[in-house]
Coordinates of C-alpha atoms and ligand atoms in Angstrom, one line a residue:
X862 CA -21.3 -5.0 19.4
X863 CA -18.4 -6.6 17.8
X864 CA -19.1 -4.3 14.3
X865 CA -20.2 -1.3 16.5
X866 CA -18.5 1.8 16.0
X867 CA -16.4 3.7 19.3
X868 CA -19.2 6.2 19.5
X869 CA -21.9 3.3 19.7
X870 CA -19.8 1.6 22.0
X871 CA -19.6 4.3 24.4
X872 CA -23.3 4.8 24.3
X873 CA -23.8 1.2 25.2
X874 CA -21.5 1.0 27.8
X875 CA -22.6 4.7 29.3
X876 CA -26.5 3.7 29.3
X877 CA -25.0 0.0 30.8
X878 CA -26.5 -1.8 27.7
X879 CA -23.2 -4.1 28.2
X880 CA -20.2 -4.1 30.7
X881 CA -16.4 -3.8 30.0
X882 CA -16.0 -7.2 31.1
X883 CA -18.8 -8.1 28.9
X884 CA -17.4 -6.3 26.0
X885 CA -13.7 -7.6 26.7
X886 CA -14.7 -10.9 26.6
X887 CA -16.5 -10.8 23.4
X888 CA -13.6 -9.6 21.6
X889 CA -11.2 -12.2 23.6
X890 CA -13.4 -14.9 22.8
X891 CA -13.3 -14.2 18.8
X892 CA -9.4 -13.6 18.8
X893 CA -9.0 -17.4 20.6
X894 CA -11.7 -18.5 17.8
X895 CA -10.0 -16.7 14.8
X896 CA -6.6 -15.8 15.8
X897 CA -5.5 -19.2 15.0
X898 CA -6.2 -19.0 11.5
X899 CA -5.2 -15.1 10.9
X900 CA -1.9 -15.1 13.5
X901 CA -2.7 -11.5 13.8
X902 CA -1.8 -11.9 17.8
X903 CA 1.5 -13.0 19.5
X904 CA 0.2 -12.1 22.6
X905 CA -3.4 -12.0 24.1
X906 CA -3.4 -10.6 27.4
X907 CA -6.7 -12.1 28.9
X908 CA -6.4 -11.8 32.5
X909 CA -4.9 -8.2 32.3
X910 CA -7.8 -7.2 30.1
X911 CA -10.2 -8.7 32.0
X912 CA -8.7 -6.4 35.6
X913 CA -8.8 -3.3 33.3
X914 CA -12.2 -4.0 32.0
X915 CA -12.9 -4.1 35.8
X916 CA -11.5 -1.5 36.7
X917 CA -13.3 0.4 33.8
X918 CA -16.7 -0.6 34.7
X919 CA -16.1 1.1 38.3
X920 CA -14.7 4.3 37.1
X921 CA -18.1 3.9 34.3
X922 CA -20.1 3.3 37.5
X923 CA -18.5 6.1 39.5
X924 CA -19.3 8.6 36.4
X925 CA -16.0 9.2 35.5
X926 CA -15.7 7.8 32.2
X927 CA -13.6 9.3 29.5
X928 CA -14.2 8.8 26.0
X929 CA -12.0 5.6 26.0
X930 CA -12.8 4.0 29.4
X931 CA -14.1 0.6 29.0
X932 CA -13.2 0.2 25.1
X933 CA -11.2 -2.4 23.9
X934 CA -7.7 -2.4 21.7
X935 CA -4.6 -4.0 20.8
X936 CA -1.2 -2.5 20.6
X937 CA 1.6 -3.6 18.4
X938 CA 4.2 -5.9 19.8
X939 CA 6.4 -3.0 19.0
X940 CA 5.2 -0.9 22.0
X941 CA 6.6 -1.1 25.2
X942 CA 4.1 -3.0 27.9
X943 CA 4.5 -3.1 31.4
X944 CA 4.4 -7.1 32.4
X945 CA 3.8 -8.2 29.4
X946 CA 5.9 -10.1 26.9
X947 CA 6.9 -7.5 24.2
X948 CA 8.9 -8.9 21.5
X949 CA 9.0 -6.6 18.4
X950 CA 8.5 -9.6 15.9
X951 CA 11.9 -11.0 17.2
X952 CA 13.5 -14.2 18.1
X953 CA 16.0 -11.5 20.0
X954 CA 13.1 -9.9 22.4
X955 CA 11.3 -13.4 22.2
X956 CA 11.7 -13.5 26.2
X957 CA 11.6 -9.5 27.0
X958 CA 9.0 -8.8 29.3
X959 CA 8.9 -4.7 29.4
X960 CA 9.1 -3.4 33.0
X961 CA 7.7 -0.5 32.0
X962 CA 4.9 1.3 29.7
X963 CA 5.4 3.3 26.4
X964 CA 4.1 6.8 26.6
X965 CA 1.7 5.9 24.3
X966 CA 0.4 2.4 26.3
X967 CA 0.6 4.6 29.6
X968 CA -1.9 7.5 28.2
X969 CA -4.1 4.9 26.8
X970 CA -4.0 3.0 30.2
X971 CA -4.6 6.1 31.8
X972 CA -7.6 6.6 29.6
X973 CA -9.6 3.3 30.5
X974 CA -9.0 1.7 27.4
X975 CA -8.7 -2.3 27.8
X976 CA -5.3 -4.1 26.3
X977 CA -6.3 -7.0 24.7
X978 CA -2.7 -7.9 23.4
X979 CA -0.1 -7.8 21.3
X980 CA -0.3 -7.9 17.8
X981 CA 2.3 -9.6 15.4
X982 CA 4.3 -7.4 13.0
X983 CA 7.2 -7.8 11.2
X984 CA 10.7 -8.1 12.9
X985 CA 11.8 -4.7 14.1
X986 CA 9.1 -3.0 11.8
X987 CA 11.0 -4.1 8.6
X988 CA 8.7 -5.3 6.2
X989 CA 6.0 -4.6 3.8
X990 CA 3.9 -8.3 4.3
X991 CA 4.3 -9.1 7.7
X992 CA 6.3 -12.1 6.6
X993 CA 9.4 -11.3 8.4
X994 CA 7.9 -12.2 12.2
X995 CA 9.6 -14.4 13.9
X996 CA 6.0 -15.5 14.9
X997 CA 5.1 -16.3 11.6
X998 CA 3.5 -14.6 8.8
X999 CA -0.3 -13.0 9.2
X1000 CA -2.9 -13.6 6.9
X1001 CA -5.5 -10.9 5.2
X1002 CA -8.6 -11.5 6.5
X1003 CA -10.3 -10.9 3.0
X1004 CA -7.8 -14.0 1.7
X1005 CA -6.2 -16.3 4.0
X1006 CA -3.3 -17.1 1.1
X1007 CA -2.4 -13.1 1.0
X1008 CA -0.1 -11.0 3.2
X1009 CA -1.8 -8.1 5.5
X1010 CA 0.6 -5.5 4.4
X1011 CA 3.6 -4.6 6.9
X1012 CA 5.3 -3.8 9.1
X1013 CA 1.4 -3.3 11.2
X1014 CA -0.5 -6.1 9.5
X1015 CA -1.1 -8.0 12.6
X1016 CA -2.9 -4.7 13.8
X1017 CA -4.5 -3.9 10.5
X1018 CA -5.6 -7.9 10.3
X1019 CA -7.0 -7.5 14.1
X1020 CA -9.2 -4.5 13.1
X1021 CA -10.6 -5.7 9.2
X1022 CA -11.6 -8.8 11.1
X1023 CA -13.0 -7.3 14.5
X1024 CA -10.6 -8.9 17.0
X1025 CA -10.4 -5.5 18.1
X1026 CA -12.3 -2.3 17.8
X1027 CA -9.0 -0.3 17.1
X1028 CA -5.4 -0.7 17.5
X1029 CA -2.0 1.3 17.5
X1030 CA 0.4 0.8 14.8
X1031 CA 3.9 2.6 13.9
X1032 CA 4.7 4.1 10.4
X1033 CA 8.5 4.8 9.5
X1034 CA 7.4 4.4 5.6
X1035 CA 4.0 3.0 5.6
X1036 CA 3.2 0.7 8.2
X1037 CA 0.2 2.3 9.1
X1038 CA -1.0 3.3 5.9
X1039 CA 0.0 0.4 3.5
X1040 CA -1.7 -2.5 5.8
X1041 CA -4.7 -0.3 6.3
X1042 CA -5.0 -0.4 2.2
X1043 CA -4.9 -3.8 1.7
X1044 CA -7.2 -5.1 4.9
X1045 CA -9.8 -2.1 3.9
X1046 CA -9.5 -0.5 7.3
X1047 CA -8.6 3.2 8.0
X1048 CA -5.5 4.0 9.5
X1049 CA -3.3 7.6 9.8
X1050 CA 0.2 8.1 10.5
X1051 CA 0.4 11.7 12.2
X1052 CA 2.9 14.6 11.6
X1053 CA 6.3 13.3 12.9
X1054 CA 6.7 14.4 16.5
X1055 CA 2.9 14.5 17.8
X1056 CA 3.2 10.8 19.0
X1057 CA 5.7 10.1 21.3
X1058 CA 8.4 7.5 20.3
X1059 CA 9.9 6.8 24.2
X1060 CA 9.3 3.0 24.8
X1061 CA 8.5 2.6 20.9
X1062 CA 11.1 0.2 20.2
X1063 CA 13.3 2.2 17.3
X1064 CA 13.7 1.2 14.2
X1065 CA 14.5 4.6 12.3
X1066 CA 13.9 7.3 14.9
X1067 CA 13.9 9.8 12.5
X1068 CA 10.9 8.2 10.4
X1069 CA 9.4 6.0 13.2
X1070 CA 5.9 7.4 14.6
X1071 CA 3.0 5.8 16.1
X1072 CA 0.0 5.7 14.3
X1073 CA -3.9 4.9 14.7
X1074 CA -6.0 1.6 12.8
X1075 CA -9.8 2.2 13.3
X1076 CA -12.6 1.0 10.7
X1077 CA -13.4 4.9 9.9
X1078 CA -11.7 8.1 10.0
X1079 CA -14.2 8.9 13.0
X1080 CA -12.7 5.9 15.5
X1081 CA -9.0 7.0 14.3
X1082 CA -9.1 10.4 15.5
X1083 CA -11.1 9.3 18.9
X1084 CA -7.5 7.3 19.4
X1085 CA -5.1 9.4 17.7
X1086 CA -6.8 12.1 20.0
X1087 CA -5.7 9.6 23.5
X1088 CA -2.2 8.7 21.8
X1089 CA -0.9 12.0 21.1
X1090 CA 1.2 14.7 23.4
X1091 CA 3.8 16.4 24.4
X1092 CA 6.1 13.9 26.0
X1093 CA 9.8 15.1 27.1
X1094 CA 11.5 11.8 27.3
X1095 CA 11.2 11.5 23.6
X1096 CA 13.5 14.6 22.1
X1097 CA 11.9 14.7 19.0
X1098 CA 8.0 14.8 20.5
X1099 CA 7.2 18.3 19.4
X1100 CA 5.7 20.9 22.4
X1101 CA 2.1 21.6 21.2
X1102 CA -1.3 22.8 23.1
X1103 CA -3.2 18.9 23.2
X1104 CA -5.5 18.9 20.0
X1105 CA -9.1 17.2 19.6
X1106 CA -8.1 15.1 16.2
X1107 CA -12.2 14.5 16.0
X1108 CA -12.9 18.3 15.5
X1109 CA -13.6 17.9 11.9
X1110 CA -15.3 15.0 12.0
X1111 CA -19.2 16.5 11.7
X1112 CA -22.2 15.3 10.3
X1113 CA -22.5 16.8 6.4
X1114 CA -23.5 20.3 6.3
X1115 CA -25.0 20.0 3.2
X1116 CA -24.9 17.6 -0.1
X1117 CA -21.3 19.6 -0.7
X1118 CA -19.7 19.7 2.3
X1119 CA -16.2 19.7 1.0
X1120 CA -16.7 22.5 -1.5
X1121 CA -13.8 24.7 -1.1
X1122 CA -11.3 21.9 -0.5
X1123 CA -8.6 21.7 -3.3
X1124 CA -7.5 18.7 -4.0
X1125 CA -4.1 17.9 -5.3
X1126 CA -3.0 14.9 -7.4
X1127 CA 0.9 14.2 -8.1
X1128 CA 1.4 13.5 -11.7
X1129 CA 3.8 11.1 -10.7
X1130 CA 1.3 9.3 -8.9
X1131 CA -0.7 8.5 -11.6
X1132 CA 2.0 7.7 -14.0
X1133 CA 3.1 4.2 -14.9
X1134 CA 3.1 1.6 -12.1
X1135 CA -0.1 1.8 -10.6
X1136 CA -2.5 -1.8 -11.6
X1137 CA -5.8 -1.3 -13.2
X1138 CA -7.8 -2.1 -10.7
X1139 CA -6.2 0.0 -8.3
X1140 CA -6.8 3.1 -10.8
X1141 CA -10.4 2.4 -11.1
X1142 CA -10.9 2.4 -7.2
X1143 CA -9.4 5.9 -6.7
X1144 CA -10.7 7.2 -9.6
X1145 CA -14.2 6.5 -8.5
X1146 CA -13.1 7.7 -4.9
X1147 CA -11.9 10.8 -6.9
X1148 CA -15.0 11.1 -8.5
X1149 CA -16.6 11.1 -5.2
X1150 CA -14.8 13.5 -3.9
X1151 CA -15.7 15.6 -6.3
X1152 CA -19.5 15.1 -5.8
X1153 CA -18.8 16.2 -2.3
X1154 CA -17.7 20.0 -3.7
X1155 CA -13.9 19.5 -3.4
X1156 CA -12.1 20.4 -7.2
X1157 CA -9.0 18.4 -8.2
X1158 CA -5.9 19.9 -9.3
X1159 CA -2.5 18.6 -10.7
X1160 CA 0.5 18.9 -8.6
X1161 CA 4.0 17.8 -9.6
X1162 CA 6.3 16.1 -6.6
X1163 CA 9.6 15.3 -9.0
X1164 CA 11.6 14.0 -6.3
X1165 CA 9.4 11.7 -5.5
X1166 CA 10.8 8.5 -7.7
X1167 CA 13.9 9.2 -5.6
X1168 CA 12.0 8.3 -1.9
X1169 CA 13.0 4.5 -2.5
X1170 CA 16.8 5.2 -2.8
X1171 CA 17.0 7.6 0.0
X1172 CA 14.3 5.9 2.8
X1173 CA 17.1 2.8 2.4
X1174 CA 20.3 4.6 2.8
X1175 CA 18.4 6.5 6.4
X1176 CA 16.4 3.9 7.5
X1177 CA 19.1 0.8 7.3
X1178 CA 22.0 3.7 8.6
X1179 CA 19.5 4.7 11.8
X1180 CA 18.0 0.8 12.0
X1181 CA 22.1 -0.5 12.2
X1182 CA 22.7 2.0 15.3
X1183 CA 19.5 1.1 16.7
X1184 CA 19.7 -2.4 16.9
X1185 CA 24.0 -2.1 18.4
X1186 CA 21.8 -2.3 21.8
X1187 CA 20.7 -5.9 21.2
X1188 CA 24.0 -7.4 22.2
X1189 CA 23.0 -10.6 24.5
X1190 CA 24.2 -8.2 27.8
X1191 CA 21.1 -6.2 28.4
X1192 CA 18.3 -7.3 26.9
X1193 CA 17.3 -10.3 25.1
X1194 CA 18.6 -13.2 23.6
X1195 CA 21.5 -14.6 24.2
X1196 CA 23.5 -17.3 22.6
X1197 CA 23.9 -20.8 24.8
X1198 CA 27.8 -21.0 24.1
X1199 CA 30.4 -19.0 23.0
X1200 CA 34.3 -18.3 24.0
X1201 CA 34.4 -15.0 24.7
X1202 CA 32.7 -11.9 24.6
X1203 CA 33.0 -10.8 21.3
X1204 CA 31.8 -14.5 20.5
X1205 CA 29.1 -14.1 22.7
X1206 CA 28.1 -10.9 20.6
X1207 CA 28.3 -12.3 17.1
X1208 CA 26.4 -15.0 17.6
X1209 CA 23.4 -13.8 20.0
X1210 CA 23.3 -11.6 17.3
X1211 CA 23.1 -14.4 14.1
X1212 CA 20.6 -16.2 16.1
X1213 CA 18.1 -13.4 17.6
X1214 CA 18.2 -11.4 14.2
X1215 CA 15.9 -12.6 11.3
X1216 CA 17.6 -12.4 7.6
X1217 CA 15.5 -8.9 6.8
X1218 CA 17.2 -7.6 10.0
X1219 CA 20.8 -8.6 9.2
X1220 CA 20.3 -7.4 5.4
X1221 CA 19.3 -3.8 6.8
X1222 CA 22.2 -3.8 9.3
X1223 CA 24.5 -4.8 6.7
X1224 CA 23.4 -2.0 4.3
X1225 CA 23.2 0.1 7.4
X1226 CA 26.9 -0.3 8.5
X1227 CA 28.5 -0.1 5.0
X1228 CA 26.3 3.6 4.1
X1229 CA 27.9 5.5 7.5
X1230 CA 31.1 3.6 7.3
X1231 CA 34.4 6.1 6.4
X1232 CA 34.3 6.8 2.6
X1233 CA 30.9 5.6 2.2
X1234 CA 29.2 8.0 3.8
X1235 CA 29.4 11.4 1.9
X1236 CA 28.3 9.3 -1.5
X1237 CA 25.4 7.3 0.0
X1238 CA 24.3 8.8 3.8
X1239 CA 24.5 12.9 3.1
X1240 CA 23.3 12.5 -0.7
X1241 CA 20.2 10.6 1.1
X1242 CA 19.9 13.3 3.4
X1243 CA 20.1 16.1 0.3
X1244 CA 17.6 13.9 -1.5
X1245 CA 14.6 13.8 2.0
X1246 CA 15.6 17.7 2.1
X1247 CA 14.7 18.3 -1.9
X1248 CA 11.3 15.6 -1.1
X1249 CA 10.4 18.0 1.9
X1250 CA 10.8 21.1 -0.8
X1251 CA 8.3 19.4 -3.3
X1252 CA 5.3 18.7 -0.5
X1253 CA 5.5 22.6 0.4
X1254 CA 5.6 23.5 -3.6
X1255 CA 2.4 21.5 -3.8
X1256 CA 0.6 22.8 -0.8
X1257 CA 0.9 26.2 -2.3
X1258 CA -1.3 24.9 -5.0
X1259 CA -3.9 22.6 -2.8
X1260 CA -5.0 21.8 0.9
X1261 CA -4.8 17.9 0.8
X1262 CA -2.9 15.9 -1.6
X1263 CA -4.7 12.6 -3.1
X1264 CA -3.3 9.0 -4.5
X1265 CA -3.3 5.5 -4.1
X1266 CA -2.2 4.1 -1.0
X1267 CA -0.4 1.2 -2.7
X1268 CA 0.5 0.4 -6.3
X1269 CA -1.4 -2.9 -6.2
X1270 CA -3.8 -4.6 -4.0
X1271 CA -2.3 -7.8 -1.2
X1272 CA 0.2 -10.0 -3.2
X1273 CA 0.1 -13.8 -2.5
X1274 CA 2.1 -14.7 0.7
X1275 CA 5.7 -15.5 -0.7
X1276 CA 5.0 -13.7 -3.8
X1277 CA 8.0 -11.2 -3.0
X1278 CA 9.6 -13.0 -0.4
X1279 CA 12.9 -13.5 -2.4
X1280 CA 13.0 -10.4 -3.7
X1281 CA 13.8 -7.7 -1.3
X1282 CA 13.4 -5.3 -4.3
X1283 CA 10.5 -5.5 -5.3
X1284 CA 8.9 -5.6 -2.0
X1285 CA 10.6 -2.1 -1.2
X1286 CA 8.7 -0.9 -4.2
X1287 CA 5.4 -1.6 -3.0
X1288 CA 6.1 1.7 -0.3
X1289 CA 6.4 4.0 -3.6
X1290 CA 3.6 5.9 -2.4
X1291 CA 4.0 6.1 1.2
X1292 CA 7.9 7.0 2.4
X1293 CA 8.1 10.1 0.5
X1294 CA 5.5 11.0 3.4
X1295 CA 7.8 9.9 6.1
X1296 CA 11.0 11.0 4.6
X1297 CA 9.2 15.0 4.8
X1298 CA 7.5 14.0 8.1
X1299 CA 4.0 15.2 7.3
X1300 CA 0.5 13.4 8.0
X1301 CA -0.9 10.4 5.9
X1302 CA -4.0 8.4 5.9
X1303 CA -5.4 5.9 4.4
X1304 CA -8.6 4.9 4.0
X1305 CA -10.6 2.1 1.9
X1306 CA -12.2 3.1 -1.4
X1307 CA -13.3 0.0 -3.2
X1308 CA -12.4 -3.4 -4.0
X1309 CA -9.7 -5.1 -6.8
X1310 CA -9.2 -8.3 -8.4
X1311 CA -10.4 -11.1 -6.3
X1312 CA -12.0 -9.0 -3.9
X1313 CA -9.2 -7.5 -2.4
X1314 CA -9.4 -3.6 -0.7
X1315 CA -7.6 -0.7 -2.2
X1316 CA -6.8 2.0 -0.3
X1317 CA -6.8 6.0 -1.0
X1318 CA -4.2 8.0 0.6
X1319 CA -4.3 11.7 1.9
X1320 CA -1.4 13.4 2.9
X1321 CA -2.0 16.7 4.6
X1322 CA 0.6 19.4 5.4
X1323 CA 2.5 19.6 9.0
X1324 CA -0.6 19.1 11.7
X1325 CA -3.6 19.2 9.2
X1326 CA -4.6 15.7 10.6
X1327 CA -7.8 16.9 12.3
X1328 CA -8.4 17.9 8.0
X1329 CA -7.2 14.8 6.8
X1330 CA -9.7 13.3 9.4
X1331 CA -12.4 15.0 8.6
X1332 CA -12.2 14.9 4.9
X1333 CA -12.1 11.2 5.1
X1334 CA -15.2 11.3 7.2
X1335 CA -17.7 13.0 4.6
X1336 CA -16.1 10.4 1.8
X1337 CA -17.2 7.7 4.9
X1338 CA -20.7 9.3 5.3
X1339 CA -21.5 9.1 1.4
X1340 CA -20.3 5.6 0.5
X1341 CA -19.7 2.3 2.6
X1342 CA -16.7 0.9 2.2
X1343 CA -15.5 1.6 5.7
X1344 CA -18.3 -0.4 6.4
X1345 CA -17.4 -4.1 4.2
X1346 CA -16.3 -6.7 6.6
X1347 CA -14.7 -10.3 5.2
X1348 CA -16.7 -13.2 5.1
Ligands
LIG320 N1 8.2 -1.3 4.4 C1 9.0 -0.3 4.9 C2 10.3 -0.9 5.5 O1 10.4 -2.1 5.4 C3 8.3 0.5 6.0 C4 8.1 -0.2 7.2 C5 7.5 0.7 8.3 O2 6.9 1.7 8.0 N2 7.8 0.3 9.5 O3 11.1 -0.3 6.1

């Protein structure tokens, strides 16, 4: 049960082969076995999973099941959870128990599914390793001394090593995608504006969008399908008819059945930067794609290289607003002795903020501040426009655009750590993505050096994630790697 797939777990818990409370346990049992070791969890929420389960297996028994009733996940600690301690990866939220649900908890609620907990991720969803929680860093199930990927690694950790069946994640230049890649899991990042953001703590609000971790394309859409929707406390969630993400997913027609499907690869992808092994992978994914019917073609996305530069000008000049809420008054930490208020400020502040936080906040402040901001903030903002231009250039060429998730496989833990640089280089191939707010996914496509995942990407046009889905799904049902677990 532990390795079953969401379909196979429906089927057993439908035909009463096992029990919710059977099948929460299972999965609460390993995470208190391997959690320990991995730190993919700050929470585990036992006793609330254990009354869902219950109340799943009554609604299972009354014949009201939905799809999701009775299955098991964990949410990121960046979601908002109703009586349970949510803490974003902070000293600052360390002691914030939400008193109420984020959209996306509530639907999933609503649906059955089973919370197991909360799963570690780096402070505020700044990071690229998962080394910036204040809980500590989380290790790669394939290689205990390497990071997970960030800012969702506790998440992506969780699923590559079946502490959960699937989990949520959020993705404001990668987080979904980049720890997906290096634990070997699946994950997709929607179009900006199908998940809804309210009770997601912000980071960048205009980059910031939930996301689904699953161990193939098929369980992602079963959960991207429960977390998405209209929601009109969150300004931004976009007005749509509800969409079945899973309608692509379908058993091959035929030994070719992606013939028709144009695939387009960025020349700028596949220029310098990318490690051998990484190459090999997706060229052998790319090869397979091909054997499927789908034709290659090469696209050009010259703005690209500029993504780095302008995702930190917005994100830190959105993160720095953001985070003026965490003052010691209303939520939070707050520091044991001060003088006066604005004392009481600066240094709830210096304690409950890790140094990645305070770095962004700093580069955040100085970017919008007067004189500053027509050099750095609007040339960032003409920059994401010119990014957004080349995406639509390329989809007049091809339906789905392909490339490495990441330019190398997981880096030793403290590898980067001193060098804020070259850890924001590792999300070359992700935040264009987020900067033009189209779909992503990511999905595993072979093994490095040492035995390490590597990731393919597909980034789809505005709502083609049911495509992106589904694609991924014939790759899944004509090789195995979705189905590798670590030792
Ligand atoms: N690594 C990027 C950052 O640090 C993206 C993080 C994310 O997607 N939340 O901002």
């Amino acid at each position: 049960m532990i390795h079953a797939s969401l379909t196979e777990l429906r089927a057993a818990l439908d035909a009463k082969r096992i029990s919710s409370v059977e099948l929460a346990t299972l999965f609460l049992d390993r995470i208190e076995q391997q959690n320990p070791a991995l730190n993919a969890f700050i929470t585990v929420n036992r006793d609330g999973a254990l009354a869902a389960a219950r109340a799943a297996d009554a609604r299972i028994a009354a014949g009201n099941a939905g799809p999701l009733t009775g299955i098991p996940l964990a949410h990121k600690d960046v979601f908002c959870t109703e009586g349970v301690l949510t803490t974003c990866g902070s000293k600052m939220l360390s002691n914030f128990v939400s008193p109420y649900d984020a959209h996306v908890v509530a639907l999933l609620k609503a649906a059955g599914a089973v919370n197991l907990g909360k799963t570690n991720m780096d402070e505020f969803a700044m990071g690229s390793s998962n080394e910036n929680s204040h809980y500590g860093p989380v290790k790669n199930p394939w290689d205990a001394t390497r990071i997970p990927g960030g800012s969702s690694g506790g998440s992506a950790a969780a699923v590559a090593a079946r502490l959960a069946p699937i989990a949520t994640g959020t993705d404001t230049g990668g987080s979904v995608r980049q720890p997906a890649g290096h634990t070997g899991i699946t994950g997709i990042k929607p179009t900006y504006g199908v998940v809804s953001r309210y009770g997601m703590i912000a980071y960048a609000s205009s980059l910031d969008q939930g996301g689904a971790f699953g161990a193939s394309a098929a369980d992602c859409a079963q959960l991207l399908t429960a977390m998405a929707g209209f929601d009109a406390r969150d300004s931004t969630s976009l007005e749509r008819p509800a969409e079945d993400y899973a309608r692509e997913i379908a058993a091959p027609a035929n030994d070719k059945p992606l013939a028709g499907l144009r695939i387009g690869l960025p020349r700028e992808f596949f220029a310098e930067g990318m490690a051998e092994d990484v190459r090999t992978a997706v060229d052998a994914a790319l090869d397979e794609y091909r054997k499927l019917g789908a034709t290659t073609v090469e696209v050009s996305l010259p703005n690209a290289k500029l993504a780095i530069p302008a995702y930190y000008v917005i994100a830190p000049a959105e993160a720095s607003s953001n985070l003026s809420r965490f003052d010691g008054v209303r939520y939070g930490h707050r520091a044991a002795e001060y003088r006066d208020l604005a004392e009481m400020y600066a240094k709830s502040r210096a304690e409950g903020f890790g140094a990645e936080v305070k770095r962004r906040i700093l580069v955040g402040t100085y970017v919008l501040s007067h004189g500053y901001y027509d050099a750095y903030y609007l040339q960032a903002q003409k920059l994401r426009r010119l990014i957004a231009q080349d995406f639509q250039a390329a989809f007049a060429q091809c339906d789905v655009i392909a490339g490495p998730t990441s330019p190398t496989t997981a880096w030793a833990i403290g590898e980067k750590a001193d060098d804020p640089v070259q850890m924001y280089l590792s999300d070359i191939y992700t935040i264009a993505v987020n900067l033009a707010g189209l779909p992503g996914l990511s999905h595993p496509c072979g093994f490095g050096g040492g035995n390490l995942p590597v990731g393919l990407q597909l980034i789809g046009d505005y709502f083609s994630e049911a495509r992106l889905l589904g694609t991924a799904h014939q790759y899944q049902q004509a090789t195995d790697w979705h189905l590798r677990r670590p030792a």
